[in-house]
PDB file of N, CA, C and O in Angstrom:
ATOM      1  N   LYS A   7      62.766 210.624 148.397  1.00  0.00           N
ATOM      2  CA  LYS A   7      63.888 210.893 147.601  1.00  0.00           C
ATOM      3  C   LYS A   7      65.020 209.666 148.029  1.00  0.00           C
ATOM      4  O   LYS A   7      65.721 209.299 146.911  1.00  0.00           O
ATOM      5  N   GLN A   8      65.058 209.691 149.314  1.00  0.00           N
ATOM      6  CA  GLN A   8      65.519 209.117 149.243  1.00  0.00           C
ATOM      7  C   GLN A   8      65.977 207.306 149.155  1.00  0.00           C
ATOM      8  O   GLN A   8      66.412 206.632 149.324  1.00  0.00           O
ATOM      9  N   SER A   9      64.657 206.635 149.219  1.00  0.00           N
ATOM     10  CA  SER A   9      63.950 205.870 148.621  1.00  0.00           C
ATOM     11  C   SER A   9      64.645 205.263 146.968  1.00  0.00           C
ATOM     12  O   SER A   9      64.901 204.312 146.777  1.00  0.00           O
ATOM     13  N   MET A  10      64.498 206.424 146.415  1.00  0.00           N
ATOM     14  CA  MET A  10      65.197 206.637 144.616  1.00  0.00           C
ATOM     15  C   MET A  10      66.569 206.105 144.812  1.00  0.00           C
ATOM     16  O   MET A  10      67.095 205.497 144.171  1.00  0.00           O
ATOM     17  N   TYR A  11      66.745 207.073 145.536  1.00  0.00           N
ATOM     18  CA  TYR A  11      68.983 206.116 145.478  1.00  0.00           C
ATOM     19  C   TYR A  11      69.013 204.889 146.060  1.00  0.00           C
ATOM     20  O   TYR A  11      69.714 204.270 145.882  1.00  0.00           O
ATOM     21  N   LYS A  12      68.071 204.381 147.239  1.00  0.00           N
ATOM     22  CA  LYS A  12      68.568 202.732 147.439  1.00  0.00           C
ATOM     23  C   LYS A  12      68.451 202.068 146.528  1.00  0.00           C
ATOM     24  O   LYS A  12      68.595 201.397 146.285  1.00  0.00           O
ATOM     25  N   LEU A  13      67.154 202.373 146.247  1.00  0.00           N
ATOM     26  CA  LEU A  13      66.571 201.570 145.213  1.00  0.00           C
ATOM     27  C   LEU A  13      67.881 202.018 143.327  1.00  0.00           C
ATOM     28  O   LEU A  13      67.794 200.507 142.851  1.00  0.00           O
ATOM     29  N   SER A  14      68.143 202.593 143.473  1.00  0.00           N
ATOM     30  CA  SER A  14      69.198 203.246 142.238  1.00  0.00           C
ATOM     31  C   SER A  14      70.451 201.941 142.601  1.00  0.00           C
ATOM     32  O   SER A  14      71.020 201.463 141.699  1.00  0.00           O
ATOM     33  N   ALA A  15      70.729 202.560 143.540  1.00  0.00           N
ATOM     34  CA  ALA A  15      72.203 201.470 144.470  1.00  0.00           C
ATOM     35  C   ALA A  15      71.925 199.390 143.780  1.00  0.00           C
ATOM     36  O   ALA A  15      72.481 199.072 143.820  1.00  0.00           O
ATOM     37  N   ILE A  16      70.652 199.768 144.521  1.00  0.00           N
ATOM     38  CA  ILE A  16      69.988 198.057 144.527  1.00  0.00           C
ATOM     39  C   ILE A  16      70.093 197.606 142.747  1.00  0.00           C
ATOM     40  O   ILE A  16      70.698 196.794 142.491  1.00  0.00           O
ATOM     41  N   PHE A  17      69.810 198.840 142.268  1.00  0.00           N
ATOM     42  CA  PHE A  17      69.662 198.430 140.639  1.00  0.00           C
ATOM     43  C   PHE A  17      71.183 198.325 140.307  1.00  0.00           C
ATOM     44  O   PHE A  17      71.303 197.453 139.272  1.00  0.00           O
ATOM     45  N   LEU A  18      72.330 199.266 140.626  1.00  0.00           N
ATOM     46  CA  LEU A  18      73.869 199.613 140.734  1.00  0.00           C
ATOM     47  C   LEU A  18      74.153 198.132 140.738  1.00  0.00           C
ATOM     48  O   LEU A  18      74.974 197.370 139.547  1.00  0.00           O
ATOM     49  N   GLY A  19      74.043 197.449 141.554  1.00  0.00           N
ATOM     50  CA  GLY A  19      74.746 196.648 142.535  1.00  0.00           C
ATOM     51  C   GLY A  19      74.516 195.352 140.694  1.00  0.00           C
ATOM     52  O   GLY A  19      74.806 194.690 141.358  1.00  0.00           O
ATOM     53  N   VAL A  20      72.842 195.138 141.316  1.00  0.00           N
ATOM     54  CA  VAL A  20      72.980 193.744 140.558  1.00  0.00           C
ATOM     55  C   VAL A  20      72.959 193.592 139.211  1.00  0.00           C
ATOM     56  O   VAL A  20      73.786 192.802 138.952  1.00  0.00           O
ATOM     57  N   GLY A  21      72.724 195.146 138.928  1.00  0.00           N
ATOM     58  CA  GLY A  21      73.692 195.248 137.537  1.00  0.00           C
ATOM     59  C   GLY A  21      75.019 194.772 137.010  1.00  0.00           C
ATOM     60  O   GLY A  21      75.466 193.701 136.392  1.00  0.00           O
ATOM     61  N   SER A  22      75.520 195.442 137.889  1.00  0.00           N
ATOM     62  CA  SER A  22      76.896 195.068 138.087  1.00  0.00           C
ATOM     63  C   SER A  22      77.204 193.435 138.432  1.00  0.00           C
ATOM     64  O   SER A  22      78.265 193.017 137.712  1.00  0.00           O
ATOM     65  N   GLY A  23      77.239 193.244 139.604  1.00  0.00           N
ATOM     66  CA  GLY A  23      77.229 191.524 139.616  1.00  0.00           C
ATOM     67  C   GLY A  23      76.915 190.728 138.343  1.00  0.00           C
ATOM     68  O   GLY A  23      77.583 189.859 137.859  1.00  0.00           O
ATOM     69  N   LEU A  24      75.720 191.029 137.095  1.00  0.00           N
ATOM     70  CA  LEU A  24      75.063 190.387 136.284  1.00  0.00           C
ATOM     71  C   LEU A  24      76.240 190.401 134.801  1.00  0.00           C
ATOM     72  O   LEU A  24      76.731 189.554 134.323  1.00  0.00           O
ATOM     73  N   PHE A  25      76.187 192.050 135.450  1.00  0.00           N
ATOM     74  CA  PHE A  25      77.928 192.365 134.224  1.00  0.00           C
ATOM     75  C   PHE A  25      79.361 191.055 134.201  1.00  0.00           C
ATOM     76  O   PHE A  25      79.904 191.375 132.826  1.00  0.00           O
ATOM     77  N   ILE A  26      79.933 191.518 135.814  1.00  0.00           N
ATOM     78  CA  ILE A  26      80.882 190.871 135.846  1.00  0.00           C
ATOM     79  C   ILE A  26      81.216 189.207 135.704  1.00  0.00           C
ATOM     80  O   ILE A  26      81.836 188.918 135.311  1.00  0.00           O
ATOM     81  N   ASP A  27      79.889 188.306 136.388  1.00  0.00           N
ATOM     82  CA  ASP A  27      79.422 187.344 135.397  1.00  0.00           C
ATOM     83  C   ASP A  27      79.394 187.143 134.331  1.00  0.00           C
ATOM     84  O   ASP A  27      79.824 185.862 133.930  1.00  0.00           O
ATOM     85  N   GLU A  28      78.740 187.261 133.559  1.00  0.00           N
ATOM     86  CA  GLU A  28      79.184 187.632 132.207  1.00  0.00           C
ATOM     87  C   GLU A  28      80.283 187.650 131.960  1.00  0.00           C
ATOM     88  O   GLU A  28      80.641 187.020 130.672  1.00  0.00           O
ATOM     89  N   VAL A  29      81.008 189.192 131.932  1.00  0.00           N
ATOM     90  CA  VAL A  29      82.352 189.084 131.376  1.00  0.00           C
ATOM     91  C   VAL A  29      83.174 187.310 132.066  1.00  0.00           C
ATOM     92  O   VAL A  29      83.780 186.439 130.710  1.00  0.00           O
ATOM     93  N   GLY A  30      83.181 187.210 132.853  1.00  0.00           N
ATOM     94  CA  GLY A  30      83.901 185.899 133.049  1.00  0.00           C
ATOM     95  C   GLY A  30      83.605 184.844 132.359  1.00  0.00           C
ATOM     96  O   GLY A  30      84.315 184.182 132.277  1.00  0.00           O
ATOM     97  N   LEU A  31      81.955 184.267 132.356  1.00  0.00           N
ATOM     98  CA  LEU A  31      81.389 183.741 131.287  1.00  0.00           C
ATOM     99  C   LEU A  31      82.520 183.588 130.349  1.00  0.00           C
ATOM    100  O   LEU A  31      82.814 182.908 129.421  1.00  0.00           O
ATOM    101  N   LEU A  32      82.518 184.815 129.773  1.00  0.00           N
ATOM    102  CA  LEU A  32      83.108 185.215 128.410  1.00  0.00           C
ATOM    103  C   LEU A  32      84.479 184.844 127.707  1.00  0.00           C
ATOM    104  O   LEU A  32      84.693 184.379 127.011  1.00  0.00           O
ATOM    105  N   LEU A  33      84.983 184.779 129.504  1.00  0.00           N
ATOM    106  CA  LEU A  33      86.447 184.789 129.438  1.00  0.00           C
ATOM    107  C   LEU A  33      86.543 183.457 129.317  1.00  0.00           C
ATOM    108  O   LEU A  33      87.535 182.753 129.197  1.00  0.00           O
ATOM    109  N   THR A  34      86.268 182.988 129.988  1.00  0.00           N
ATOM    110  CA  THR A  34      86.212 181.197 130.233  1.00  0.00           C
ATOM    111  C   THR A  34      85.798 180.422 129.903  1.00  0.00           C
ATOM    112  O   THR A  34      85.879 179.215 129.648  1.00  0.00           O
ATOM    113  N   CYS A  35      85.253 180.600 128.734  1.00  0.00           N
ATOM    114  CA  CYS A  35      84.212 179.154 128.050  1.00  0.00           C
ATOM    115  C   CYS A  35      84.798 179.073 126.805  1.00  0.00           C
ATOM    116  O   CYS A  35      85.245 180.303 126.109  1.00  0.00           O
ATOM    117  N   THR A  36      85.839 178.476 126.391  1.00  0.00           N
ATOM    118  CA  THR A  36      86.723 178.028 125.269  1.00  0.00           C
ATOM    119  C   THR A  36      85.829 176.829 124.857  1.00  0.00           C
ATOM    120  O   THR A  36      86.786 177.301 123.442  1.00  0.00           O
ATOM    121  N   SER A  37      85.005 176.441 124.484  1.00  0.00           N
ATOM    122  CA  SER A  37      84.987 175.397 123.496  1.00  0.00           C
ATOM    123  C   SER A  37      83.349 175.615 123.116  1.00  0.00           C
ATOM    124  O   SER A  37      82.395 176.325 123.643  1.00  0.00           O
ATOM    125  N   ASN A  38      82.937 174.872 122.263  1.00  0.00           N
ATOM    126  CA  ASN A  38      81.351 174.931 121.277  1.00  0.00           C
ATOM    127  C   ASN A  38      80.545 174.063 121.883  1.00  0.00           C
ATOM    128  O   ASN A  38      79.444 174.509 122.567  1.00  0.00           O
ATOM    129  N   LEU A  39      81.072 173.816 123.553  1.00  0.00           N
ATOM    130  CA  LEU A  39      80.299 172.415 124.204  1.00  0.00           C
ATOM    131  C   LEU A  39      79.745 173.831 125.382  1.00  0.00           C
ATOM    132  O   LEU A  39      78.931 173.299 126.397  1.00  0.00           O
ATOM    133  N   LYS A  40      80.448 174.858 125.556  1.00  0.00           N
ATOM    134  CA  LYS A  40      79.878 175.682 126.092  1.00  0.00           C
ATOM    135  C   LYS A  40      80.220 175.123 128.299  1.00  0.00           C
ATOM    136  O   LYS A  40      79.539 175.002 129.168  1.00  0.00           O
ATOM    137  N   VAL A  41      81.659 174.769 127.601  1.00  0.00           N
ATOM    138  CA  VAL A  41      82.483 174.397 129.524  1.00  0.00           C
ATOM    139  C   VAL A  41      82.861 175.553 129.769  1.00  0.00           C
ATOM    140  O   VAL A  41      83.985 175.457 129.391  1.00  0.00           O
ATOM    141  N   CYS A  42      82.562 175.530 131.245  1.00  0.00           N
ATOM    142  CA  CYS A  42      83.585 176.582 131.235  1.00  0.00           C
ATOM    143  C   CYS A  42      83.809 176.823 132.707  1.00  0.00           C
ATOM    144  O   CYS A  42      83.692 175.968 133.504  1.00  0.00           O
ATOM    145  N   ASP A  43      85.112 177.804 133.032  1.00  0.00           N
ATOM    146  CA  ASP A  43      85.283 177.267 134.353  1.00  0.00           C
ATOM    147  C   ASP A  43      85.127 178.766 135.079  1.00  0.00           C
ATOM    148  O   ASP A  43      85.516 179.461 135.069  1.00  0.00           O
ATOM    149  N   TYR A  44      84.066 178.455 135.763  1.00  0.00           N
ATOM    150  CA  TYR A  44      83.067 179.470 137.077  1.00  0.00           C
ATOM    151  C   TYR A  44      84.767 179.914 137.888  1.00  0.00           C
ATOM    152  O   TYR A  44      84.591 180.656 138.378  1.00  0.00           O
ATOM    153  N   TYR A  45      85.001 179.029 138.261  1.00  0.00           N
ATOM    154  CA  TYR A  45      86.539 179.106 139.845  1.00  0.00           C
ATOM    155  C   TYR A  45      87.992 179.614 138.817  1.00  0.00           C
ATOM    156  O   TYR A  45      89.418 179.312 139.571  1.00  0.00           O
ATOM    157  N   SER A  46      88.659 180.443 138.001  1.00  0.00           N
ATOM    158  CA  SER A  46      89.175 180.399 136.760  1.00  0.00           C
ATOM    159  C   SER A  46      89.865 181.617 137.678  1.00  0.00           C
ATOM    160  O   SER A  46      88.790 182.626 138.184  1.00  0.00           O
ATOM    161  N   ARG A  47      90.854 182.088 137.462  1.00  0.00           N
ATOM    162  CA  ARG A  47      91.593 183.115 138.116  1.00  0.00           C
ATOM    163  C   ARG A  47      91.282 184.310 136.912  1.00  0.00           C
ATOM    164  O   ARG A  47      91.978 185.443 138.236  1.00  0.00           O
ATOM    165  N   ILE A  48      91.409 184.428 135.997  1.00  0.00           N
ATOM    166  CA  ILE A  48      91.042 185.686 135.584  1.00  0.00           C
ATOM    167  C   ILE A  48      89.657 186.597 135.831  1.00  0.00           C
ATOM    168  O   ILE A  48      89.326 187.436 135.784  1.00  0.00           O
ATOM    169  N   SER A  49      88.225 185.199 136.612  1.00  0.00           N
ATOM    170  CA  SER A  49      87.248 186.141 136.545  1.00  0.00           C
ATOM    171  C   SER A  49      87.325 186.662 138.078  1.00  0.00           C
ATOM    172  O   SER A  49      86.652 187.740 138.022  1.00  0.00           O
ATOM    173  N   PHE A  50      88.426 185.847 139.006  1.00  0.00           N
ATOM    174  CA  PHE A  50      88.678 186.871 140.182  1.00  0.00           C
ATOM    175  C   PHE A  50      89.368 188.245 139.774  1.00  0.00           C
ATOM    176  O   PHE A  50      89.103 188.957 140.372  1.00  0.00           O
ATOM    177  N   ASP A  51      90.513 187.918 138.888  1.00  0.00           N
ATOM    178  CA  ASP A  51      91.211 189.416 138.690  1.00  0.00           C
ATOM    179  C   ASP A  51      90.328 190.270 138.089  1.00  0.00           C
ATOM    180  O   ASP A  51      90.575 191.855 138.696  1.00  0.00           O
ATOM    181  N   ILE A  52      89.781 190.307 137.126  1.00  0.00           N
ATOM    182  CA  ILE A  52      88.201 191.307 136.732  1.00  0.00           C
ATOM    183  C   ILE A  52      87.797 191.699 137.497  1.00  0.00           C
ATOM    184  O   ILE A  52      87.441 192.978 137.767  1.00  0.00           O
ATOM    185  N   PHE A  53      87.305 191.004 138.241  1.00  0.00           N
ATOM    186  CA  PHE A  53      86.025 191.645 140.143  1.00  0.00           C
ATOM    187  C   PHE A  53      86.827 191.977 140.058  1.00  0.00           C
ATOM    188  O   PHE A  53      87.009 193.167 141.035  1.00  0.00           O
ATOM    189  N   VAL A  54      88.317 192.006 141.265  1.00  0.00           N
ATOM    190  CA  VAL A  54      89.005 192.487 141.676  1.00  0.00           C
ATOM    191  C   VAL A  54      89.452 194.166 141.358  1.00  0.00           C
ATOM    192  O   VAL A  54      89.481 195.132 141.334  1.00  0.00           O
ATOM    193  N   ILE A  55      89.596 193.724 140.113  1.00  0.00           N
ATOM    194  CA  ILE A  55      89.790 195.045 139.140  1.00  0.00           C
ATOM    195  C   ILE A  55      88.359 196.666 139.032  1.00  0.00           C
ATOM    196  O   ILE A  55      88.685 197.233 139.377  1.00  0.00           O
ATOM    197  N   VAL A  56      87.121 195.669 138.673  1.00  0.00           N
ATOM    198  CA  VAL A  56      86.559 196.683 138.244  1.00  0.00           C
ATOM    199  C   VAL A  56      85.923 197.293 140.090  1.00  0.00           C
ATOM    200  O   VAL A  56      85.403 198.281 140.178  1.00  0.00           O
ATOM    201  N   ILE A  57      85.961 196.466 141.107  1.00  0.00           N
ATOM    202  CA  ILE A  57      85.753 196.446 142.178  1.00  0.00           C
ATOM    203  C   ILE A  57      86.608 197.962 142.595  1.00  0.00           C
ATOM    204  O   ILE A  57      86.520 198.373 143.691  1.00  0.00           O
ATOM    205  N   GLY A  58      88.467 197.553 142.204  1.00  0.00           N
ATOM    206  CA  GLY A  58      88.675 199.291 142.317  1.00  0.00           C
ATOM    207  C   GLY A  58      89.164 199.928 141.927  1.00  0.00           C
ATOM    208  O   GLY A  58      89.202 200.672 142.596  1.00  0.00           O
ATOM    209  N   MET A  59      88.433 199.708 141.052  1.00  0.00           N
ATOM    210  CA  MET A  59      88.257 201.155 139.893  1.00  0.00           C
ATOM    211  C   MET A  59      86.915 201.690 140.098  1.00  0.00           C
ATOM    212  O   MET A  59      87.451 203.004 140.725  1.00  0.00           O
ATOM    213  N   LEU A  60      86.120 201.001 140.995  1.00  0.00           N
ATOM    214  CA  LEU A  60      84.524 201.934 141.491  1.00  0.00           C
ATOM    215  C   LEU A  60      85.283 202.092 142.830  1.00  0.00           C
ATOM    216  O   LEU A  60      84.448 203.526 142.763  1.00  0.00           O
ATOM    217  N   LEU A  61      86.024 201.605 144.094  1.00  0.00           N
ATOM    218  CA  LEU A  61      86.549 202.073 144.956  1.00  0.00           C
ATOM    219  C   LEU A  61      87.559 203.535 144.570  1.00  0.00           C
ATOM    220  O   LEU A  61      86.661 204.197 145.749  1.00  0.00           O
ATOM    221  N   LEU A  62      87.988 203.389 143.413  1.00  0.00           N
ATOM    222  CA  LEU A  62      88.691 204.630 143.259  1.00  0.00           C
ATOM    223  C   LEU A  62      87.680 205.853 142.582  1.00  0.00           C
ATOM    224  O   LEU A  62      88.325 207.074 143.626  1.00  0.00           O
ATOM    225  N   MET A  63      87.038 205.164 141.987  1.00  0.00           N
ATOM    226  CA  MET A  63      85.884 206.299 141.927  1.00  0.00           C
ATOM    227  C   MET A  63      85.459 207.134 143.109  1.00  0.00           C
ATOM    228  O   MET A  63      84.923 208.898 143.453  1.00  0.00           O
ATOM    229  N   LEU A  64      85.153 206.367 144.138  1.00  0.00           N
ATOM    230  CA  LEU A  64      84.551 206.594 145.316  1.00  0.00           C
ATOM    231  C   LEU A  64      85.061 207.673 145.908  1.00  0.00           C
ATOM    232  O   LEU A  64      84.542 208.413 146.862  1.00  0.00           O
ATOM    233  N   TYR A  65      86.301 207.591 146.234  1.00  0.00           N
ATOM    234  CA  TYR A  65      86.844 207.379 147.484  1.00  0.00           C
ATOM    235  C   TYR A  65      88.208 208.909 146.572  1.00  0.00           C
ATOM    236  O   TYR A  65      88.834 209.712 147.542  1.00  0.00           O
ATOM    237  N   SER A  66      88.253 209.315 145.410  1.00  0.00           N
ATOM    238  CA  SER A  66      89.516 209.979 144.936  1.00  0.00           C
ATOM    239  C   SER A  66      88.944 211.048 144.835  1.00  0.00           C
ATOM    240  O   SER A  66      89.635 212.524 144.781  1.00  0.00           O
ATOM    241  N   GLY A  67      87.198 211.900 144.782  1.00  0.00           N
ATOM    242  CA  GLY A  67      86.736 213.274 145.240  1.00  0.00           C
ATOM    243  C   GLY A  67      86.980 213.274 146.149  1.00  0.00           C
ATOM    244  O   GLY A  67      87.305 214.674 146.469  1.00  0.00           O
ATOM    245  N   PRO A  68      86.747 213.312 147.408  1.00  0.00           N
ATOM    246  CA  PRO A  68      87.024 213.390 148.975  1.00  0.00           C
ATOM    247  C   PRO A  68      88.447 213.689 148.781  1.00  0.00           C
ATOM    248  O   PRO A  68      88.455 214.533 150.292  1.00  0.00           O
ATOM    249  N   PHE A  69      88.829 213.015 148.283  1.00  0.00           N
ATOM    250  CA  PHE A  69      90.565 212.986 148.913  1.00  0.00           C
ATOM    251  C   PHE A  69      91.384 213.803 147.989  1.00  0.00           C
ATOM    252  O   PHE A  69      91.899 214.535 148.885  1.00  0.00           O
ATOM    253  N   TYR A  70      90.833 214.326 147.035  1.00  0.00           N
ATOM    254  CA  TYR A  70      91.441 215.364 146.242  1.00  0.00           C
ATOM    255  C   TYR A  70      91.385 216.713 146.557  1.00  0.00           C
ATOM    256  O   TYR A  70      91.881 217.392 146.437  1.00  0.00           O
ATOM    257  N   ARG A  71      89.729 216.641 147.001  1.00  0.00           N
ATOM    258  CA  ARG A  71      89.214 218.168 148.272  1.00  0.00           C
ATOM    259  C   ARG A  71      89.650 218.359 149.162  1.00  0.00           C
ATOM    260  O   ARG A  71      90.136 219.700 149.330  1.00  0.00           O
ATOM    261  N   PHE A  72      89.442 216.704 149.446  1.00  0.00           N
ATOM    262  CA  PHE A  72      90.900 217.190 150.973  1.00  0.00           C
ATOM    263  C   PHE A  72      92.508 218.268 150.677  1.00  0.00           C
ATOM    264  O   PHE A  72      92.654 219.126 151.934  1.00  0.00           O
ATOM    265  N   LEU A  73      92.715 217.132 150.175  1.00  0.00           N
ATOM    266  CA  LEU A  73      94.767 217.747 149.429  1.00  0.00           C
ATOM    267  C   LEU A  73      94.211 219.100 149.018  1.00  0.00           C
ATOM    268  O   LEU A  73      95.025 219.751 149.485  1.00  0.00           O
ATOM    269  N   LYS A  74      93.387 219.583 148.127  1.00  0.00           N
ATOM    270  CA  LYS A  74      92.630 220.976 147.698  1.00  0.00           C
ATOM    271  C   LYS A  74      93.352 221.687 148.741  1.00  0.00           C
ATOM    272  O   LYS A  74      93.266 223.065 149.191  1.00  0.00           O
ATOM    273  N   ARG A  75      92.441 221.684 150.552  1.00  0.00           N
ATOM    274  CA  ARG A  75      92.029 222.554 150.929  1.00  0.00           C
ATOM    275  C   ARG A  75      93.316 222.972 152.206  1.00  0.00           C
ATOM    276  O   ARG A  75      93.622 223.944 152.103  1.00  0.00           O
ATOM    277  N   LYS A  76      94.281 220.870 152.146  1.00  0.00           N
ATOM    278  CA  LYS A  76      95.102 221.553 152.266  1.00  0.00           C
ATOM    279  C   LYS A  76      96.304 222.290 152.592  1.00  0.00           C
ATOM    280  O   LYS A  76      97.585 222.901 152.559  1.00  0.00           O
ATOM    281  N   ILE A  77      96.664 222.286 150.445  1.00  0.00           N
ATOM    282  CA  ILE A  77      97.319 222.516 149.993  1.00  0.00           C
ATOM    283  C   ILE A  77      96.662 224.473 149.813  1.00  0.00           C
ATOM    284  O   ILE A  77      98.271 224.883 150.255  1.00  0.00           O
ATOM    285  N   LEU A  78      96.441 224.857 149.671  1.00  0.00           N
ATOM    286  CA  LEU A  78      95.577 226.216 150.050  1.00  0.00           C
ATOM    287  C   LEU A  78      95.381 227.028 151.373  1.00  0.00           C
ATOM    288  O   LEU A  78      95.508 228.048 151.239  1.00  0.00           O
ATOM    289  N   LYS A  79      95.629 226.150 152.472  1.00  0.00           N
ATOM    290  CA  LYS A  79      95.365 226.596 153.366  1.00  0.00           C
ATOM    291  C   LYS A  79      96.754 227.326 153.676  1.00  0.00           C
ATOM    292  O   LYS A  79      97.584 227.464 153.541  1.00  0.00           O
TER     293      LYS A  79
END
């Protein structure tokens, strides 16, 4: 069971990386010749926003449970 969690985490990481890469390419390829600026600022911004949302989802549950215990105490 533990190995399935690790395998799922690897697939999620690889899939998220590929997805963010493709979004960055779609946002920065502006010509028919497919001249893309891989180091564009918007690609970095999208990466930061996605990572921020994932971290928010990861840490918001335990944080709210902690607050609930403190408030009800």
